[in-house]
């Protein structure tokens, strides 16, 4: 019932496994899917590309998968998950950015990876950041957007995904009075928990 309500209201789905993607595609026609695996088997990426799944966006979170499988990604559009070292959350075990995290591409490698993608005709269309779970610090969300926006502008990218993990203590009012400098050329994607 929850998934049906999400679908009826025009939201997309974020999936971390190929089985989730298959379930959504089989049950919700024309639904938008963001596939965000972490160190998955390359066969999962191959399934997405081989089946030409409409409205399915693929996130890659490390250089090695591109380097070792560049033929598969040749001519494809992807999003890159970045580690901006801005991890946060209610417990250190749920923080997914920073020195102790295994997720995301370090910013120091971004230029090299973007050059590699250009050489191999891999089209990076967006940057993604997921910093943790239950992030109640509103400044973390604003700072993440501002940092992603700045990085995206350097590479002519127009999609920034600031991830999920909104804190349970956050209220709508916390977002209403923000001094947020939006950019009309940037599409903001959010994955609420």
PDB file of C-alpha atoms in Angstrom:
ATOM      1  CA  UNK A   1       0.000   0.000   0.000  1.00  0.00           C
ATOM      2  CA  UNK A   2       2.826   2.396   0.796  1.00  0.00           C
ATOM      3  CA  UNK A   3       4.510   1.793  -2.564  1.00  0.00           C
ATOM      4  CA  UNK A   4       1.187   2.255  -4.358  1.00  0.00           C
ATOM      5  CA  UNK A   5       0.691   5.635  -2.658  1.00  0.00           C
ATOM      6  CA  UNK A   6       4.208   6.708  -3.590  1.00  0.00           C
ATOM      7  CA  UNK A   7       3.539   5.730  -7.204  1.00  0.00           C
ATOM      8  CA  UNK A   8       0.085   7.387  -7.323  1.00  0.00           C
ATOM      9  CA  UNK A   9       1.555  10.665  -6.121  1.00  0.00           C
ATOM     10  CA  UNK A  10       4.180  10.818  -8.861  1.00  0.00           C
ATOM     11  CA  UNK A  11       7.271  10.010  -6.826  1.00  0.00           C
ATOM     12  CA  UNK A  12      10.049   7.770  -8.091  1.00  0.00           C
ATOM     13  CA  UNK A  13      11.682   4.853  -6.300  1.00  0.00           C
ATOM     14  CA  UNK A  14      15.220   4.455  -5.007  1.00  0.00           C
ATOM     15  CA  UNK A  15      16.427   0.854  -5.220  1.00  0.00           C
ATOM     16  CA  UNK A  16      19.652  -0.639  -3.882  1.00  0.00           C
ATOM     17  CA  UNK A  17      19.364  -4.120  -5.421  1.00  0.00           C
ATOM     18  CA  UNK A  18      18.411  -5.510  -8.792  1.00  0.00           C
ATOM     19  CA  UNK A  19      15.546  -7.474  -7.214  1.00  0.00           C
ATOM     20  CA  UNK A  20      14.042  -4.204  -5.976  1.00  0.00           C
ATOM     21  CA  UNK A  21      14.359  -2.737  -9.475  1.00  0.00           C
ATOM     22  CA  UNK A  22      12.641  -5.780 -11.006  1.00  0.00           C
ATOM     23  CA  UNK A  23       9.830  -5.622  -8.453  1.00  0.00           C
ATOM     24  CA  UNK A  24       9.155  -1.926  -9.093  1.00  0.00           C
ATOM     25  CA  UNK A  25       9.343  -2.259 -12.879  1.00  0.00           C
ATOM     26  CA  UNK A  26       7.029  -5.283 -12.834  1.00  0.00           C
ATOM     27  CA  UNK A  27       4.412  -3.669 -10.583  1.00  0.00           C
ATOM     28  CA  UNK A  28       4.446   0.056 -11.381  1.00  0.00           C
ATOM     29  CA  UNK A  29       4.374   0.967 -15.071  1.00  0.00           C
ATOM     30  CA  UNK A  30       6.579   3.838 -16.245  1.00  0.00           C
ATOM     31  CA  UNK A  31       7.906   4.464 -12.746  1.00  0.00           C
ATOM     32  CA  UNK A  32      11.133   6.379 -12.298  1.00  0.00           C
ATOM     33  CA  UNK A  33      13.874   4.386 -10.556  1.00  0.00           C
ATOM     34  CA  UNK A  34      17.174   5.502  -9.104  1.00  0.00           C
ATOM     35  CA  UNK A  35      19.445   2.461  -8.788  1.00  0.00           C
ATOM     36  CA  UNK A  36      22.021   3.097  -6.030  1.00  0.00           C
ATOM     37  CA  UNK A  37      23.917  -0.126  -5.367  1.00  0.00           C
ATOM     38  CA  UNK A  38      27.074  -0.314  -3.281  1.00  0.00           C
ATOM     39  CA  UNK A  39      29.760  -2.598  -4.679  1.00  0.00           C
ATOM     40  CA  UNK A  40      27.186  -4.788  -6.403  1.00  0.00           C
ATOM     41  CA  UNK A  41      27.997  -7.531  -8.885  1.00  0.00           C
ATOM     42  CA  UNK A  42      28.571  -6.123 -12.355  1.00  0.00           C
ATOM     43  CA  UNK A  43      25.734  -8.344 -13.619  1.00  0.00           C
ATOM     44  CA  UNK A  44      23.278  -6.000 -11.876  1.00  0.00           C
ATOM     45  CA  UNK A  45      24.468  -3.028 -13.924  1.00  0.00           C
ATOM     46  CA  UNK A  46      24.416  -5.225 -17.025  1.00  0.00           C
ATOM     47  CA  UNK A  47      20.776  -6.173 -16.377  1.00  0.00           C
ATOM     48  CA  UNK A  48      19.765  -2.496 -16.236  1.00  0.00           C
ATOM     49  CA  UNK A  49      21.589  -1.614 -19.449  1.00  0.00           C
ATOM     50  CA  UNK A  50      20.707  -4.786 -21.392  1.00  0.00           C
ATOM     51  CA  UNK A  51      17.002  -4.358 -20.673  1.00  0.00           C
ATOM     52  CA  UNK A  52      16.927  -0.660 -21.601  1.00  0.00           C
ATOM     53  CA  UNK A  53      14.762   0.092 -18.595  1.00  0.00           C
ATOM     54  CA  UNK A  54      12.994   3.411 -19.194  1.00  0.00           C
ATOM     55  CA  UNK A  55      13.325   6.112 -16.542  1.00  0.00           C
ATOM     56  CA  UNK A  56      16.023   4.173 -14.684  1.00  0.00           C
ATOM     57  CA  UNK A  57      19.032   6.109 -13.458  1.00  0.00           C
ATOM     58  CA  UNK A  58      22.221   4.330 -12.422  1.00  0.00           C
ATOM     59  CA  UNK A  59      24.557   5.464  -9.639  1.00  0.00           C
ATOM     60  CA  UNK A  60      28.178   4.321  -9.492  1.00  0.00           C
ATOM     61  CA  UNK A  61      30.021   4.805  -6.221  1.00  0.00           C
ATOM     62  CA  UNK A  62      33.623   3.883  -7.056  1.00  0.00           C
ATOM     63  CA  UNK A  63      36.155   4.291  -9.828  1.00  0.00           C
ATOM     64  CA  UNK A  64      37.175   0.644  -9.936  1.00  0.00           C
ATOM     65  CA  UNK A  65      33.834  -0.548 -11.295  1.00  0.00           C
ATOM     66  CA  UNK A  66      34.168   1.913 -14.187  1.00  0.00           C
ATOM     67  CA  UNK A  67      37.834   1.140 -14.831  1.00  0.00           C
ATOM     68  CA  UNK A  68      37.317  -2.633 -14.832  1.00  0.00           C
ATOM     69  CA  UNK A  69      34.088  -2.588 -16.879  1.00  0.00           C
ATOM     70  CA  UNK A  70      34.316   0.505 -19.049  1.00  0.00           C
ATOM     71  CA  UNK A  71      32.995  -1.373 -22.107  1.00  0.00           C
ATOM     72  CA  UNK A  72      29.698  -1.929 -20.300  1.00  0.00           C
ATOM     73  CA  UNK A  73      29.366   1.753 -19.376  1.00  0.00           C
ATOM     74  CA  UNK A  74      30.442   3.056 -22.797  1.00  0.00           C
ATOM     75  CA  UNK A  75      27.724   5.301 -24.210  1.00  0.00           C
ATOM     76  CA  UNK A  76      25.650   5.123 -21.012  1.00  0.00           C
ATOM     77  CA  UNK A  77      24.457   7.837 -18.632  1.00  0.00           C
ATOM     78  CA  UNK A  78      25.389   7.490 -14.972  1.00  0.00           C
ATOM     79  CA  UNK A  79      25.416   9.416 -11.732  1.00  0.00           C
ATOM     80  CA  UNK A  80      28.469   9.416  -9.470  1.00  0.00           C
ATOM     81  CA  UNK A  81      28.155   9.026  -5.723  1.00  0.00           C
ATOM     82  CA  UNK A  82      30.626  11.364  -4.061  1.00  0.00           C
ATOM     83  CA  UNK A  83      32.134  11.247  -0.594  1.00  0.00           C
ATOM     84  CA  UNK A  84      32.219  14.917   0.376  1.00  0.00           C
ATOM     85  CA  UNK A  85      33.416  14.104   3.910  1.00  0.00           C
ATOM     86  CA  UNK A  86      30.222  15.565   5.389  1.00  0.00           C
ATOM     87  CA  UNK A  87      28.878  12.474   7.146  1.00  0.00           C
ATOM     88  CA  UNK A  88      26.336  12.949   9.909  1.00  0.00           C
ATOM     89  CA  UNK A  89      23.622  11.067  11.762  1.00  0.00           C
ATOM     90  CA  UNK A  90      22.335  10.024  15.145  1.00  0.00           C
ATOM     91  CA  UNK A  91      25.009   7.336  15.595  1.00  0.00           C
ATOM     92  CA  UNK A  92      28.515   6.890  14.154  1.00  0.00           C
ATOM     93  CA  UNK A  93      27.452   3.527  12.695  1.00  0.00           C
ATOM     94  CA  UNK A  94      24.973   5.179  10.316  1.00  0.00           C
ATOM     95  CA  UNK A  95      27.399   7.790   8.952  1.00  0.00           C
ATOM     96  CA  UNK A  96      28.125   6.992   5.307  1.00  0.00           C
ATOM     97  CA  UNK A  97      30.582   9.733   4.322  1.00  0.00           C
ATOM     98  CA  UNK A  98      34.026  10.455   5.666  1.00  0.00           C
ATOM     99  CA  UNK A  99      37.275   8.735   6.522  1.00  0.00           C
ATOM    100  CA  UNK A 100      35.658   5.625   8.013  1.00  0.00           C
ATOM    101  CA  UNK A 101      33.126   5.184   5.209  1.00  0.00           C
ATOM    102  CA  UNK A 102      33.331   2.758   2.305  1.00  0.00           C
ATOM    103  CA  UNK A 103      30.785   4.583   0.165  1.00  0.00           C
ATOM    104  CA  UNK A 104      31.392   7.146  -2.518  1.00  0.00           C
ATOM    105  CA  UNK A 105      34.180   8.563  -4.621  1.00  0.00           C
ATOM    106  CA  UNK A 106      36.683  10.766  -2.833  1.00  0.00           C
ATOM    107  CA  UNK A 107      36.654  14.311  -4.169  1.00  0.00           C
ATOM    108  CA  UNK A 108      40.417  14.159  -4.729  1.00  0.00           C
ATOM    109  CA  UNK A 109      39.758  11.527  -7.436  1.00  0.00           C
ATOM    110  CA  UNK A 110      36.854  13.273  -9.137  1.00  0.00           C
ATOM    111  CA  UNK A 111      38.865  15.082 -11.815  1.00  0.00           C
ATOM    112  CA  UNK A 112      40.617  11.860 -12.804  1.00  0.00           C
ATOM    113  CA  UNK A 113      37.339   9.925 -12.929  1.00  0.00           C
ATOM    114  CA  UNK A 114      35.595  12.616 -14.975  1.00  0.00           C
ATOM    115  CA  UNK A 115      38.494  12.591 -17.458  1.00  0.00           C
ATOM    116  CA  UNK A 116      38.298   8.794 -17.633  1.00  0.00           C
ATOM    117  CA  UNK A 117      34.551   8.948 -18.286  1.00  0.00           C
ATOM    118  CA  UNK A 118      35.056  11.503 -21.053  1.00  0.00           C
ATOM    119  CA  UNK A 119      37.695   9.300 -22.706  1.00  0.00           C
ATOM    120  CA  UNK A 120      35.446   6.222 -22.535  1.00  0.00           C
ATOM    121  CA  UNK A 121      32.228   8.006 -23.606  1.00  0.00           C
ATOM    122  CA  UNK A 122      30.565   7.498 -20.228  1.00  0.00           C
ATOM    123  CA  UNK A 123      28.144  10.352 -19.636  1.00  0.00           C
ATOM    124  CA  UNK A 124      27.997  11.638 -16.068  1.00  0.00           C
ATOM    125  CA  UNK A 125      24.650  13.427 -15.684  1.00  0.00           C
ATOM    126  CA  UNK A 126      24.505  13.878 -11.919  1.00  0.00           C
ATOM    127  CA  UNK A 127      26.290  13.814  -8.582  1.00  0.00           C
ATOM    128  CA  UNK A 128      24.908  12.026  -5.536  1.00  0.00           C
ATOM    129  CA  UNK A 129      25.682  12.389  -1.837  1.00  0.00           C
ATOM    130  CA  UNK A 130      24.273  10.234   0.934  1.00  0.00           C
ATOM    131  CA  UNK A 131      25.837  11.257   4.225  1.00  0.00           C
ATOM    132  CA  UNK A 132      24.029   9.139   6.797  1.00  0.00           C
ATOM    133  CA  UNK A 133      20.729   8.455   8.490  1.00  0.00           C
ATOM    134  CA  UNK A 134      18.603  10.509  10.865  1.00  0.00           C
ATOM    135  CA  UNK A 135      20.475  13.756  10.122  1.00  0.00           C
ATOM    136  CA  UNK A 136      18.773  16.407  12.278  1.00  0.00           C
ATOM    137  CA  UNK A 137      21.281  19.175  11.590  1.00  0.00           C
ATOM    138  CA  UNK A 138      19.559  21.372   9.002  1.00  0.00           C
ATOM    139  CA  UNK A 139      22.881  23.014   8.154  1.00  0.00           C
ATOM    140  CA  UNK A 140      24.199  19.666   6.946  1.00  0.00           C
ATOM    141  CA  UNK A 141      21.500  19.568   4.267  1.00  0.00           C
ATOM    142  CA  UNK A 142      22.120  23.155   3.170  1.00  0.00           C
ATOM    143  CA  UNK A 143      25.897  22.761   3.139  1.00  0.00           C
ATOM    144  CA  UNK A 144      25.637  19.505   1.184  1.00  0.00           C
ATOM    145  CA  UNK A 145      23.466  21.151  -1.461  1.00  0.00           C
ATOM    146  CA  UNK A 146      25.772  24.165  -1.732  1.00  0.00           C
ATOM    147  CA  UNK A 147      28.862  21.981  -2.045  1.00  0.00           C
ATOM    148  CA  UNK A 148      27.270  19.663  -4.618  1.00  0.00           C
ATOM    149  CA  UNK A 149      25.998  22.658  -6.584  1.00  0.00           C
ATOM    150  CA  UNK A 150      29.502  24.134  -6.717  1.00  0.00           C
ATOM    151  CA  UNK A 151      31.049  20.837  -7.835  1.00  0.00           C
ATOM    152  CA  UNK A 152      28.307  20.315 -10.420  1.00  0.00           C
ATOM    153  CA  UNK A 153      28.843  23.773 -11.904  1.00  0.00           C
ATOM    154  CA  UNK A 154      32.519  22.927 -12.567  1.00  0.00           C
ATOM    155  CA  UNK A 155      31.494  19.980 -14.735  1.00  0.00           C
ATOM    156  CA  UNK A 156      28.300  21.326 -16.324  1.00  0.00           C
ATOM    157  CA  UNK A 157      26.189  18.800 -14.383  1.00  0.00           C
ATOM    158  CA  UNK A 158      22.556  19.707 -13.729  1.00  0.00           C
ATOM    159  CA  UNK A 159      21.364  16.994 -11.313  1.00  0.00           C
ATOM    160  CA  UNK A 160      22.415  16.956  -7.660  1.00  0.00           C
ATOM    161  CA  UNK A 161      21.033  14.279  -5.383  1.00  0.00           C
ATOM    162  CA  UNK A 162      21.470  15.265  -1.747  1.00  0.00           C
ATOM    163  CA  UNK A 163      20.474  11.775  -0.639  1.00  0.00           C
ATOM    164  CA  UNK A 164      18.255  10.707   2.215  1.00  0.00           C
ATOM    165  CA  UNK A 165      18.363  10.416   5.944  1.00  0.00           C
ATOM    166  CA  UNK A 166      16.201  13.326   7.092  1.00  0.00           C
ATOM    167  CA  UNK A 167      16.188  13.436  10.849  1.00  0.00           C
ATOM    168  CA  UNK A 168      13.122  12.477  12.816  1.00  0.00           C
ATOM    169  CA  UNK A 169      13.394  15.721  14.807  1.00  0.00           C
ATOM    170  CA  UNK A 170      13.207  17.947  11.730  1.00  0.00           C
ATOM    171  CA  UNK A 171       9.939  19.813  11.145  1.00  0.00           C
ATOM    172  CA  UNK A 172       8.567  21.446   8.022  1.00  0.00           C
ATOM    173  CA  UNK A 173       9.243  24.844   9.599  1.00  0.00           C
ATOM    174  CA  UNK A 174      12.956  24.003   9.662  1.00  0.00           C
ATOM    175  CA  UNK A 175      12.942  24.081   5.866  1.00  0.00           C
ATOM    176  CA  UNK A 176      10.538  26.985   5.297  1.00  0.00           C
ATOM    177  CA  UNK A 177      12.716  29.829   6.562  1.00  0.00           C
ATOM    178  CA  UNK A 178      15.981  28.798   4.964  1.00  0.00           C
ATOM    179  CA  UNK A 179      18.152  31.254   3.111  1.00  0.00           C
ATOM    180  CA  UNK A 180      18.787  28.743   0.323  1.00  0.00           C
ATOM    181  CA  UNK A 181      20.271  30.020  -2.940  1.00  0.00           C
ATOM    182  CA  UNK A 182      18.634  27.776  -5.522  1.00  0.00           C
ATOM    183  CA  UNK A 183      19.954  27.592  -9.053  1.00  0.00           C
ATOM    184  CA  UNK A 184      17.388  27.274 -11.839  1.00  0.00           C
ATOM    185  CA  UNK A 185      19.852  25.164 -13.843  1.00  0.00           C
ATOM    186  CA  UNK A 186      20.183  22.564 -11.080  1.00  0.00           C
ATOM    187  CA  UNK A 187      17.631  19.810 -10.462  1.00  0.00           C
ATOM    188  CA  UNK A 188      17.604  18.763  -6.799  1.00  0.00           C
ATOM    189  CA  UNK A 189      16.826  15.142  -6.045  1.00  0.00           C
ATOM    190  CA  UNK A 190      16.084  13.967  -2.503  1.00  0.00           C
ATOM    191  CA  UNK A 191      15.569  10.470  -1.112  1.00  0.00           C
ATOM    192  CA  UNK A 192      13.568  10.932   2.078  1.00  0.00           C
ATOM    193  CA  UNK A 193      13.781   8.070   4.583  1.00  0.00           C
TER     194      UNK A 193
END
